[in-house]
PDB file of C-alpha atoms in Angstrom:
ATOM      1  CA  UNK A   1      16.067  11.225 -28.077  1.00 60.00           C
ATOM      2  CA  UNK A   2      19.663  10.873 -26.950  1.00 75.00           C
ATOM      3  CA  UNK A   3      21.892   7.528 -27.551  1.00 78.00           C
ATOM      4  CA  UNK A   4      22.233   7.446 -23.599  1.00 78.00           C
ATOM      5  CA  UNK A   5      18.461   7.430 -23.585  1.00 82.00           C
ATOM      6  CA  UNK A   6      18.054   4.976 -25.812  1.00 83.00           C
ATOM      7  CA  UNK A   7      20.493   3.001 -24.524  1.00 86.00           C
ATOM      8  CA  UNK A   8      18.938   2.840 -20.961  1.00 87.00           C
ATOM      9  CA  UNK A   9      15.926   2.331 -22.325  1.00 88.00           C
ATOM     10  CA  UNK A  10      16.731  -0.695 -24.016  1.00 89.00           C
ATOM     11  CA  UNK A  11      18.329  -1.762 -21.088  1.00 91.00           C
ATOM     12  CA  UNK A  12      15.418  -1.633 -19.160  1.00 92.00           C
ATOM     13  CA  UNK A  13      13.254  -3.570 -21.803  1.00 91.00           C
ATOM     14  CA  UNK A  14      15.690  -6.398 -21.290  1.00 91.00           C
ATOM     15  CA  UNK A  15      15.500  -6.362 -17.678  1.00 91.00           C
ATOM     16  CA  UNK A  16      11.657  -6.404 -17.892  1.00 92.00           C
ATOM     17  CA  UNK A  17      11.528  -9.051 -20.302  1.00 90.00           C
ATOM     18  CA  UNK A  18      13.725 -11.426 -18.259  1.00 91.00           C
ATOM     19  CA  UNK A  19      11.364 -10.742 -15.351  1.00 90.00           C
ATOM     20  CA  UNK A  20       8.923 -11.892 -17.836  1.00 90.00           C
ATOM     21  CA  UNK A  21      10.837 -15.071 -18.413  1.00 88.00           C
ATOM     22  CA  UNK A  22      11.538 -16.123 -14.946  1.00 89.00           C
ATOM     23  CA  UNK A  23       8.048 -15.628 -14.792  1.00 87.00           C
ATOM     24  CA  UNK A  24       7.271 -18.223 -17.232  1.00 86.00           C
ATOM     25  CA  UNK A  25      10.122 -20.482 -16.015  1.00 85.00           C
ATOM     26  CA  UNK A  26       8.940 -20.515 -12.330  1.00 82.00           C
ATOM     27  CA  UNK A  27       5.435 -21.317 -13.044  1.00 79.00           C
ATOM     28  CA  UNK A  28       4.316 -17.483 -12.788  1.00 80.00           C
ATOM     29  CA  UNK A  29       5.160 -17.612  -9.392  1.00 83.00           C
ATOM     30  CA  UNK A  30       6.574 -13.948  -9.790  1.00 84.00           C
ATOM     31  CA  UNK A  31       2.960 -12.773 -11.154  1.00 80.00           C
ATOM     32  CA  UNK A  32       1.542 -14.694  -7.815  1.00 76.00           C
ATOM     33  CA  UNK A  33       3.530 -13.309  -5.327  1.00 76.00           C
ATOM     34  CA  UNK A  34       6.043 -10.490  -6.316  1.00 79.00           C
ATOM     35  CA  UNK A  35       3.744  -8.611  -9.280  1.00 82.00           C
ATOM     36  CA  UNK A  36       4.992  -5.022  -8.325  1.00 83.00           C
ATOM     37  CA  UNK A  37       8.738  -6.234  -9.092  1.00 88.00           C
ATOM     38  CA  UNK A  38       7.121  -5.428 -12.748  1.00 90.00           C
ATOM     39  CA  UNK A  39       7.000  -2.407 -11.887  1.00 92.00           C
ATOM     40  CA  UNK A  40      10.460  -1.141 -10.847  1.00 92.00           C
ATOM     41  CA  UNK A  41      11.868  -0.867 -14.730  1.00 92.00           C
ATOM     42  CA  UNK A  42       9.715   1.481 -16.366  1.00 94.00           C
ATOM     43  CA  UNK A  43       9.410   3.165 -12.835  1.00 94.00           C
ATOM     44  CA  UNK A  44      13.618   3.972 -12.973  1.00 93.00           C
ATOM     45  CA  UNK A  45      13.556   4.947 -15.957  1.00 94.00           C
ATOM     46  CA  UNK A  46      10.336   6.937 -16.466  1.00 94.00           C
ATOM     47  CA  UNK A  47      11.954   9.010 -13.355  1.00 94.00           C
ATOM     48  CA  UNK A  48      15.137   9.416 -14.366  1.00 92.00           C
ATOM     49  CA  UNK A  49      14.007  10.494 -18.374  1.00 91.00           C
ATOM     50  CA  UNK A  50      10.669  11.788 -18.304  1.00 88.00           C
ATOM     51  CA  UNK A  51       7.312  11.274 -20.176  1.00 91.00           C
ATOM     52  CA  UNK A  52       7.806  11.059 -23.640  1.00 91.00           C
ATOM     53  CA  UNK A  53      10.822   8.557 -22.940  1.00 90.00           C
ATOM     54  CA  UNK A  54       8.923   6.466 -20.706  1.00 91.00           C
ATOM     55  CA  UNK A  55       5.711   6.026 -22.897  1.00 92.00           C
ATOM     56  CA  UNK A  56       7.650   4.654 -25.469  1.00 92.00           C
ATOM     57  CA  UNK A  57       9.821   2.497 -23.283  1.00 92.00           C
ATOM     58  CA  UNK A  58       6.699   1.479 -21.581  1.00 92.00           C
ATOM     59  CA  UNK A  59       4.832   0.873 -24.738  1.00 92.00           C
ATOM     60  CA  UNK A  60       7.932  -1.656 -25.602  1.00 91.00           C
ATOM     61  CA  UNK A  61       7.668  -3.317 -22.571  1.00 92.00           C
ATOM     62  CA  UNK A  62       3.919  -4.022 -22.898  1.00 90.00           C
ATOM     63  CA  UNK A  63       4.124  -5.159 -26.608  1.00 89.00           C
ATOM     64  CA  UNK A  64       7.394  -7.346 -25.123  1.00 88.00           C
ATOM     65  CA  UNK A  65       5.011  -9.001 -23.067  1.00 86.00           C
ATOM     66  CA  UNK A  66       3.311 -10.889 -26.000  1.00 85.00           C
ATOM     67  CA  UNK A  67       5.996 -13.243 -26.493  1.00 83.00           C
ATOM     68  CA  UNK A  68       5.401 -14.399 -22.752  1.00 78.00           C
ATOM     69  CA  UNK A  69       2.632 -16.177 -20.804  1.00 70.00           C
ATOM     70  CA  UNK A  70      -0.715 -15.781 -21.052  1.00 75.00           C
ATOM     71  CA  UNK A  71      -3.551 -13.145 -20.395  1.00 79.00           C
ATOM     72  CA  UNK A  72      -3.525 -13.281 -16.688  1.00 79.00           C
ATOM     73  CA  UNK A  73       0.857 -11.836 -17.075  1.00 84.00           C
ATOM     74  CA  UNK A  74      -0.582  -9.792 -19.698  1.00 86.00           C
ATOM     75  CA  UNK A  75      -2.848  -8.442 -17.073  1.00 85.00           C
ATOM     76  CA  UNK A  76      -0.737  -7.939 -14.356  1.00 87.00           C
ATOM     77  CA  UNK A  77       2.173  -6.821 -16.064  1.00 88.00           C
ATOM     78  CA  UNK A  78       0.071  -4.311 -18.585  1.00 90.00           C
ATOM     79  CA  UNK A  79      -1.046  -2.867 -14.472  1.00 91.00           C
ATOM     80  CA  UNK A  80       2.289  -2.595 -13.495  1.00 92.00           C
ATOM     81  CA  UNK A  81       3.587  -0.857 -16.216  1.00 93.00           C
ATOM     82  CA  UNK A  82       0.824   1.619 -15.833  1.00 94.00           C
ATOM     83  CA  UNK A  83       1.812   2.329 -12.219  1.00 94.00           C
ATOM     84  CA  UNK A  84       5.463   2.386 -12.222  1.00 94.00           C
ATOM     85  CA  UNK A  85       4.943   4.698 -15.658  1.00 95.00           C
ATOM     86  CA  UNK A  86       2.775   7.205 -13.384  1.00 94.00           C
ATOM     87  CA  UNK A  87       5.051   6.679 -10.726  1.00 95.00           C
ATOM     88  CA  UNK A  88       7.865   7.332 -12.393  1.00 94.00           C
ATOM     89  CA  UNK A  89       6.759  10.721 -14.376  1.00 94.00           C
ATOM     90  CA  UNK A  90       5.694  11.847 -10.584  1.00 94.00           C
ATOM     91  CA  UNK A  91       9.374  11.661  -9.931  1.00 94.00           C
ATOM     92  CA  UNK A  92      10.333  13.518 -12.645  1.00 93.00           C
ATOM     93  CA  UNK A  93       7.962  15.992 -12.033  1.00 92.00           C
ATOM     94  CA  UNK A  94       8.437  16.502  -8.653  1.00 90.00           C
ATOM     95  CA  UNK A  95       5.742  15.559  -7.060  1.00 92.00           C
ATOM     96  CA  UNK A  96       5.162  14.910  -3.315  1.00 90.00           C
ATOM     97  CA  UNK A  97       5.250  11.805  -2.028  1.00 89.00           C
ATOM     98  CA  UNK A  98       1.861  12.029  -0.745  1.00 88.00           C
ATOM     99  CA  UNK A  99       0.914  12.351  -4.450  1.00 91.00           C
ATOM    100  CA  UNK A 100       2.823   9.562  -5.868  1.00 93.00           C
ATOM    101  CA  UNK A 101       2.287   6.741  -3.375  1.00 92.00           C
ATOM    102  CA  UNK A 102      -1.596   7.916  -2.965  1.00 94.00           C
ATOM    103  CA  UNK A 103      -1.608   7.436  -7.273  1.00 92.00           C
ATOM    104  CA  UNK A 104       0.143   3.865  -6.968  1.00 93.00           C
ATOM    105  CA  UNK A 105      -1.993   2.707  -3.862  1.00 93.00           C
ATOM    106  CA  UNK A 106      -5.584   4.300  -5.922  1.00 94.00           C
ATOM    107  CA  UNK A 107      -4.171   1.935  -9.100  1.00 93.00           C
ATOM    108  CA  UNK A 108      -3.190  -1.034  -6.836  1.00 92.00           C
ATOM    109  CA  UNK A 109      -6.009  -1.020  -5.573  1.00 92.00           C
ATOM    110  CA  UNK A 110      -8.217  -1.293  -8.881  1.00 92.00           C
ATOM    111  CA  UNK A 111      -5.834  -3.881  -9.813  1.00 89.00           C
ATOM    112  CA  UNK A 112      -6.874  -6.038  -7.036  1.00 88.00           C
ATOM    113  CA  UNK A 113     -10.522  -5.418  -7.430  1.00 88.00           C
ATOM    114  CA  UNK A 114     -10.451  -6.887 -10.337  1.00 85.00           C
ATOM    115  CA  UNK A 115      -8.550  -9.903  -9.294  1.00 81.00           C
ATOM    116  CA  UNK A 116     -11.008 -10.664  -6.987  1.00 80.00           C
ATOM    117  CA  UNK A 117     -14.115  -9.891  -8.769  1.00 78.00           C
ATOM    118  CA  UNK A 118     -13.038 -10.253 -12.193  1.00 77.00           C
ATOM    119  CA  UNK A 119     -11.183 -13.441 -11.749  1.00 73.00           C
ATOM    120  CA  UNK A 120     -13.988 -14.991  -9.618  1.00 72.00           C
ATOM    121  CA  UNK A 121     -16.161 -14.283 -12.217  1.00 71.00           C
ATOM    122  CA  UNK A 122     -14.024 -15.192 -15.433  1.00 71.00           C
ATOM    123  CA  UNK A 123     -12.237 -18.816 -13.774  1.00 67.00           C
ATOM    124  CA  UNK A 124     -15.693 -19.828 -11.699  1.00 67.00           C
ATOM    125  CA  UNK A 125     -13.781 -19.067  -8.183  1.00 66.00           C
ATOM    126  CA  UNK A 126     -15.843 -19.651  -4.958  1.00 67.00           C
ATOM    127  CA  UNK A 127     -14.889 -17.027  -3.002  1.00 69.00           C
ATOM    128  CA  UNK A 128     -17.454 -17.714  -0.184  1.00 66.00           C
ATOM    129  CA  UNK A 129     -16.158 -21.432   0.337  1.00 68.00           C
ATOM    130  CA  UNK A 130     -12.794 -19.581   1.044  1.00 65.00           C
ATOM    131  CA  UNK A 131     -14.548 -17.198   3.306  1.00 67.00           C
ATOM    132  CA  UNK A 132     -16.010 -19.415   4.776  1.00 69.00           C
ATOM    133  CA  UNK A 133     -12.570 -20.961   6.412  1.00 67.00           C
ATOM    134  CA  UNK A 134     -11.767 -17.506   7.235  1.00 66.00           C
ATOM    135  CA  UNK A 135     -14.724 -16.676   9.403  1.00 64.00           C
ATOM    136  CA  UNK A 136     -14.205 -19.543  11.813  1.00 67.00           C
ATOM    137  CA  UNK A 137     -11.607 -16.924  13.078  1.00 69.00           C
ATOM    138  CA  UNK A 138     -12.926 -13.990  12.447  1.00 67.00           C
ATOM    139  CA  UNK A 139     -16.919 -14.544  13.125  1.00 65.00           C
ATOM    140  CA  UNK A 140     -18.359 -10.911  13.692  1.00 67.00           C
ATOM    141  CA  UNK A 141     -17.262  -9.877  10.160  1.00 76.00           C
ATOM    142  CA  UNK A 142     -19.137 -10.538   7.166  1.00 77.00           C
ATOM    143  CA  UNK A 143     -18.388 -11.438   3.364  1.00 77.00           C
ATOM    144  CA  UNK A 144     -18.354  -7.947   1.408  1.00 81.00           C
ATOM    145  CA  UNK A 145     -17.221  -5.989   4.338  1.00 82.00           C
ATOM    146  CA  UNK A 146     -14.098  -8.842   4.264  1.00 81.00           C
ATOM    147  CA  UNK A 147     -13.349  -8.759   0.350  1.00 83.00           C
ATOM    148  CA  UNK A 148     -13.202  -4.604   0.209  1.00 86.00           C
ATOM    149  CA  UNK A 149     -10.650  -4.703   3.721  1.00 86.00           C
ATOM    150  CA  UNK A 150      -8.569  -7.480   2.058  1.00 84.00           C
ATOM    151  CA  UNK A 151      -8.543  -5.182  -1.334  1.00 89.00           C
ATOM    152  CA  UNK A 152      -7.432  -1.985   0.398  1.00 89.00           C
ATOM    153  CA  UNK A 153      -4.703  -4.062   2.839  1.00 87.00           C
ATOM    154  CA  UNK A 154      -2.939  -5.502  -0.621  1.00 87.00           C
ATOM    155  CA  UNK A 155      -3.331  -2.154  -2.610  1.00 89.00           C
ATOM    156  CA  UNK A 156      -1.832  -0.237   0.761  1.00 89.00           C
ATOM    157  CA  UNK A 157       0.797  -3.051   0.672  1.00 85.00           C
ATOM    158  CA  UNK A 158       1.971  -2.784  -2.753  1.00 89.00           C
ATOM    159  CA  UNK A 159       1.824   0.810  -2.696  1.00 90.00           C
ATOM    160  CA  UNK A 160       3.730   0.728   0.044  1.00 85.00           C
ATOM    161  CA  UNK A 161       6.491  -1.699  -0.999  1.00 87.00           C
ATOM    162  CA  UNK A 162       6.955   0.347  -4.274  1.00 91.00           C
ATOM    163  CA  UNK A 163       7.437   3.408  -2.460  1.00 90.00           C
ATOM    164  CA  UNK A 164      10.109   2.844  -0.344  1.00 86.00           C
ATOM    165  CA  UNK A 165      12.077   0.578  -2.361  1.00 90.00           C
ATOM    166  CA  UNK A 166      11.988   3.486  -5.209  1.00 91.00           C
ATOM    167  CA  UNK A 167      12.904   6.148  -2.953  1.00 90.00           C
ATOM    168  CA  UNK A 168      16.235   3.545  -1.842  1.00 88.00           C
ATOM    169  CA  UNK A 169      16.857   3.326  -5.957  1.00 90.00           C
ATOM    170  CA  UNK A 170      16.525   6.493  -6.849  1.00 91.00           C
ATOM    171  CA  UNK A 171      18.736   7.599  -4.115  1.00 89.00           C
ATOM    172  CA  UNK A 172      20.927   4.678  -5.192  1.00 90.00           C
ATOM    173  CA  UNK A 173      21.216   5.426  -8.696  1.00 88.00           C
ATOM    174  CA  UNK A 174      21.549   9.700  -8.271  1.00 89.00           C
ATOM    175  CA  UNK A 175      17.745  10.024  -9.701  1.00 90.00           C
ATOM    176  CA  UNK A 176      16.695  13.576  -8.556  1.00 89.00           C
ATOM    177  CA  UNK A 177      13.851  12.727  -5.814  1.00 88.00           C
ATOM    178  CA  UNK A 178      12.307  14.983  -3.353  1.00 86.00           C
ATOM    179  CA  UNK A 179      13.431  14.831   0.014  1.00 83.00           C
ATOM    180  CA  UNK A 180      11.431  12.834   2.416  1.00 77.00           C
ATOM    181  CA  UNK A 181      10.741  15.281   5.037  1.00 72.00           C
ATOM    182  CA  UNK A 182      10.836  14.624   8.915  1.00 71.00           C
ATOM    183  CA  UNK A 183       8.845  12.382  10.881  1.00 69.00           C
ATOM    184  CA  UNK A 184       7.231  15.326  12.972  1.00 72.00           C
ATOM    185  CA  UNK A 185       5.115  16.218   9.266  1.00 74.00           C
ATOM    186  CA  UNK A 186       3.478  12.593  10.279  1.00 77.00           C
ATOM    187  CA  UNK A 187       0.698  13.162  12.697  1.00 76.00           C
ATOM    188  CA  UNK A 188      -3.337  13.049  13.344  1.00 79.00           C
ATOM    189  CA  UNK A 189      -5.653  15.658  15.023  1.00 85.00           C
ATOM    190  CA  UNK A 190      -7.606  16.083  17.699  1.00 88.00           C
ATOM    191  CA  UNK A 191     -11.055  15.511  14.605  1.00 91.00           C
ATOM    192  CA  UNK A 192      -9.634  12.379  13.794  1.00 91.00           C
ATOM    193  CA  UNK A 193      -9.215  11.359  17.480  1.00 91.00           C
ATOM    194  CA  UNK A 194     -13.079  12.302  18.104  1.00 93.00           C
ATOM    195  CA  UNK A 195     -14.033  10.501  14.846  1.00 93.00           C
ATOM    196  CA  UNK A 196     -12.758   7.549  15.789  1.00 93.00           C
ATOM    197  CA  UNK A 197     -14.294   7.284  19.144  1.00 92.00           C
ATOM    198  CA  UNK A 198     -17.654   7.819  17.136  1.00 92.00           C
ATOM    199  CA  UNK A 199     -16.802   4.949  14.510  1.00 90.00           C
ATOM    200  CA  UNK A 200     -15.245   2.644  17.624  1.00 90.00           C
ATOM    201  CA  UNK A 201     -19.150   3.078  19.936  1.00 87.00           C
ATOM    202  CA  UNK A 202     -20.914   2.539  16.606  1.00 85.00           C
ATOM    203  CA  UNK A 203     -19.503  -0.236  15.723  1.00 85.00           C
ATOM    204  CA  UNK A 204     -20.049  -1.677  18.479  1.00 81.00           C
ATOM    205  CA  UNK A 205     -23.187  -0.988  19.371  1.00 77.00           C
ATOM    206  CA  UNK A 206     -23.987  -0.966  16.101  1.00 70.00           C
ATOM    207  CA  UNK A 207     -23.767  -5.273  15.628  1.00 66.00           C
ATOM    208  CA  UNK A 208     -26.739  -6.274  17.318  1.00 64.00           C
ATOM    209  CA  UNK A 209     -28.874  -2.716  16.892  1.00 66.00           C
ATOM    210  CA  UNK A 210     -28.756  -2.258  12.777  1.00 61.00           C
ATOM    211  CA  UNK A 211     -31.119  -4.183  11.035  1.00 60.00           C
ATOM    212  CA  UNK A 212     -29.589  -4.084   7.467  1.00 60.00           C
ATOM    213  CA  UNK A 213     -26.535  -5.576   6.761  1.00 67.00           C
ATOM    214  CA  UNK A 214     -25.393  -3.043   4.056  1.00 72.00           C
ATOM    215  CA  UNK A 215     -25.219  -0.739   7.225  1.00 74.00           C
ATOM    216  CA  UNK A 216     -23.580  -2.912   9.352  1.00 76.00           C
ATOM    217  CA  UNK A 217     -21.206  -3.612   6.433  1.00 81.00           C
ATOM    218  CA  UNK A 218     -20.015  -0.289   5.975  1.00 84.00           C
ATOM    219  CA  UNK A 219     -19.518   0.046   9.975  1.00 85.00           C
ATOM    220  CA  UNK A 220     -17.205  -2.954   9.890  1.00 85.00           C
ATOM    221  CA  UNK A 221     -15.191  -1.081   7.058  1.00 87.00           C
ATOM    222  CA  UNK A 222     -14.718   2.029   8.628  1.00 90.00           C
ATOM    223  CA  UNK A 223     -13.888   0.144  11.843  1.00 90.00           C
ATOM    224  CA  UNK A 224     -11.140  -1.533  10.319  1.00 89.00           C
ATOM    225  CA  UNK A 225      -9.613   1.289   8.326  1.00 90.00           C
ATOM    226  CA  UNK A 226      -9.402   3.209  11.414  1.00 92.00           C
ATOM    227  CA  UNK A 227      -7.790   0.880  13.210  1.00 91.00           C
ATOM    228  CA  UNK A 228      -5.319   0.301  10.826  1.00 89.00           C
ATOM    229  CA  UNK A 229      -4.601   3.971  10.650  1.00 90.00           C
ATOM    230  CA  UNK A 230      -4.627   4.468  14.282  1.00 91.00           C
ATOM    231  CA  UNK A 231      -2.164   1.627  14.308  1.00 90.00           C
ATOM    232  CA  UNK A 232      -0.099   3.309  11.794  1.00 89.00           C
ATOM    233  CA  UNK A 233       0.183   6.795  14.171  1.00 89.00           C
ATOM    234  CA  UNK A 234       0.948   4.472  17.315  1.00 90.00           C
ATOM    235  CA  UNK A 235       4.099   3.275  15.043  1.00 89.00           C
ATOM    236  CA  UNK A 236       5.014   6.936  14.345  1.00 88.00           C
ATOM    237  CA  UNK A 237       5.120   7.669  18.016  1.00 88.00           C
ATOM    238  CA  UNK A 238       7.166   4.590  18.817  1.00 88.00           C
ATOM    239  CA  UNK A 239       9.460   5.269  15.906  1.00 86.00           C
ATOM    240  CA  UNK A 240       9.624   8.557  16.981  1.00 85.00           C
ATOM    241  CA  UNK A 241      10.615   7.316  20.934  1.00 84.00           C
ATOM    242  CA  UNK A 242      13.471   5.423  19.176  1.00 84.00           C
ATOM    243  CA  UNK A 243      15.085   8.396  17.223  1.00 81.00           C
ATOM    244  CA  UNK A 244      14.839  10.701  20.318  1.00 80.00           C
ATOM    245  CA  UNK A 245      16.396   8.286  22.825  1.00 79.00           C
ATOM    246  CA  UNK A 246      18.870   6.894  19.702  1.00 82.00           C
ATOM    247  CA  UNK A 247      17.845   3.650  20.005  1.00 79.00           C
ATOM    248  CA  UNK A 248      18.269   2.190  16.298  1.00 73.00           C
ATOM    249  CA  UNK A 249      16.532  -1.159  16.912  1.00 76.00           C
ATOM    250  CA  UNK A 250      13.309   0.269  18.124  1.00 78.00           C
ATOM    251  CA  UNK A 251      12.075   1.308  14.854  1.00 78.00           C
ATOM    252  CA  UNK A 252      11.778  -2.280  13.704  1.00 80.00           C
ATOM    253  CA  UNK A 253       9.982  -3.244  16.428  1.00 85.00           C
ATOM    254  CA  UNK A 254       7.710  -0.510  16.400  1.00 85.00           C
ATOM    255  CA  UNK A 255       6.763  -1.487  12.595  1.00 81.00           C
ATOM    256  CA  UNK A 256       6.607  -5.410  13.065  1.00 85.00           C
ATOM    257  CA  UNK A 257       4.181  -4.907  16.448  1.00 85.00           C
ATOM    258  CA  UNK A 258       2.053  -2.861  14.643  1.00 84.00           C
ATOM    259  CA  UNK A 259       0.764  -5.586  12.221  1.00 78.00           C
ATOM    260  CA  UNK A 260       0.531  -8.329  15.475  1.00 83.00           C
ATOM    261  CA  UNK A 261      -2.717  -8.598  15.927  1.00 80.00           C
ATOM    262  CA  UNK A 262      -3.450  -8.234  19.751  1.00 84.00           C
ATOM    263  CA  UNK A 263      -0.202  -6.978  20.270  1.00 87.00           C
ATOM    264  CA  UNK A 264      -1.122  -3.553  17.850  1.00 87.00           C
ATOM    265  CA  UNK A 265      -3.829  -2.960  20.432  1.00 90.00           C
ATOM    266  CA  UNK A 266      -1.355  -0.955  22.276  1.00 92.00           C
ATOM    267  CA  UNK A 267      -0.441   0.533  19.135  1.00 90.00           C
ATOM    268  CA  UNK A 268      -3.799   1.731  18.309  1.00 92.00           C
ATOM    269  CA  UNK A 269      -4.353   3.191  21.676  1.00 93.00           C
ATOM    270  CA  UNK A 270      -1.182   5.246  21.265  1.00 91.00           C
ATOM    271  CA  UNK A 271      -2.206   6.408  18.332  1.00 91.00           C
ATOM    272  CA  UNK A 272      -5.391   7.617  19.657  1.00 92.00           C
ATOM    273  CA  UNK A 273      -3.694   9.239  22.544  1.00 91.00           C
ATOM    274  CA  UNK A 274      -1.372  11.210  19.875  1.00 89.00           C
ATOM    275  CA  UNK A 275      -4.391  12.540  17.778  1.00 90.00           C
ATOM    276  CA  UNK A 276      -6.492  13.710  20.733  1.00 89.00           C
ATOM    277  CA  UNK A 277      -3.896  15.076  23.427  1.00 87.00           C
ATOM    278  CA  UNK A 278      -1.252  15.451  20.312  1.00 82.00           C
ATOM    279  CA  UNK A 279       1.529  13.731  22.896  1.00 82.00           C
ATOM    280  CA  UNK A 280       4.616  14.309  20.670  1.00 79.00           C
ATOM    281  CA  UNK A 281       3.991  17.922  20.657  1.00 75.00           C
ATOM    282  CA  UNK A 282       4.649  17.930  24.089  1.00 69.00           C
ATOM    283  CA  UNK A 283       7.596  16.319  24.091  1.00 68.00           C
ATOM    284  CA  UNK A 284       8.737  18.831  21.990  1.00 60.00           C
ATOM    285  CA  UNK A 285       7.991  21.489  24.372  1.00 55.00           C
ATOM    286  CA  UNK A 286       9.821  19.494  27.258  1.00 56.00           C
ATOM    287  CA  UNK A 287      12.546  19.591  25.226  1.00 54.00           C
TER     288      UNK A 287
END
């Protein structure tokens, strides 16, 4: 291993073990609310020197994490490290992006199964006195079908968060990266369109018709995942709007409407219209 590798390395050890003390000193509000910032160190440098580097960097960083807080940092650090080290040797590998942010959204995920069920379990939580609160708003959706939606939302979040920020840093710091690819690669089909109509009249119908609630469960899933991903194709044809017209600002408000609930009802509907009668296509063609 080379003294510039080493050196980095060490550097990066530090870094994560004064995350690991502001961590402790904040009253592990860092663990709380910003756990994938553990995951940025061994990420950088896993990209930028490859497996056997990173193993042993990331092997550091876990044992580093002894000298700091308790099992619950030990457990959401040890998670992070695991990620960022997969995300990082994708990197260096090459991979697509696809690949890497579909690896760190299938490990975020995991991650916050077992903070739900684990820690429920382990620290006596009640999770349906929370749930409870919840469905006052939300009334036609029930207590499974809830926790697996609000699992999937936090791993697609943190997935998401780590993505772009380490395409910015790698860019940032010269770390070879793939290139992102255009906006036009982004787009449903006319299946997906049709599906959805199919999951929309079901679930619908489906409330007051199915007798067992494991079915009606799994409806309410689906529903929601498809709504979220129709709402994530309506974005792509707003965003899409704004670069074609050169209107800079639009792209933010294209991605902030469609998390407004309500408001992303227009957003969904676009995105249906896109994946059945494939609308930017034909802007295309006009030119």
């Amino acid at each position: 291993m080379k003294t510039s590798s080493i050196t980095k390395g060490a550097m990066c050890v530090a870094i994560y073990g004064l995350l690991l003390l502001l961590n402790q000193q904040t009253g592990l509000m860092i663990e709380a609310g910003l756990s994938w910032v553990f995951i940025m160190p061994i990420l950088l440098y896993s990209a930028s020197q490859g497996v056997r580097a990173g193993l042993v960097t990331g092997i550091s960083m876990g044992l580093l994490s002894f000298l700091f807080g308790s099992f619950t940092t030990w457990f959401y650090s040890w998670s992070a490290l695991l990620i960022g080290y997969l995300y990082g040797v994708g990197v260096h590998q090459q991979f697509r992006h696809r690949t890497n942010f579909f690896l760190c959204f299938f490990f975020s995920t995991a991650t916050y199964i077992a903070m739900v069920y684990l820690w429920a379990a382990l620290f006596g939580l009640d999770l349906h006195a929370d749930f409870d609160a919840i469905a006052s708003w939300i009334s036609f959706i029930d207590f499974q079908a809830f926790c697996a939606l609000f699992v999937l939302f936090m791993g697609f979040l943190q997935a998401l968060c780590v993505h772009l920020l380490a395409i910015l840093l790698c860019n940032r710091l010269h770390i070879p990266i793939r290139d992102i690819g255009s906006l036009k690669q982004i787009h449903g089909n006319s299946t997906f369109g049709m599906i959805s109509i199919i999951v929309w009249l079901l679930f619908f119908f489906g409330q007051n018709v199915l007798e067992y609630p494991i079915w009606q469960t799994g409806l309410q899933i689906c529903f929601f995942i498809d709504c979220m991903l129709l709402s994530f194709f309506g974005a792509v044809v707003l965003i899409d709007y704004g670069i074609r017209h050169n209107i800079r600002k639009f792209s933010f408000f294209a991605i902030i409407g469609a998390v407004i609930p309500v408001v992303n009802l227009i957003w969904i509907f676009l995105g249906e219209l896109d994946c059945l009668f494939a609308i930017r296509k034909n802007w295309d063609l006009r030119g």
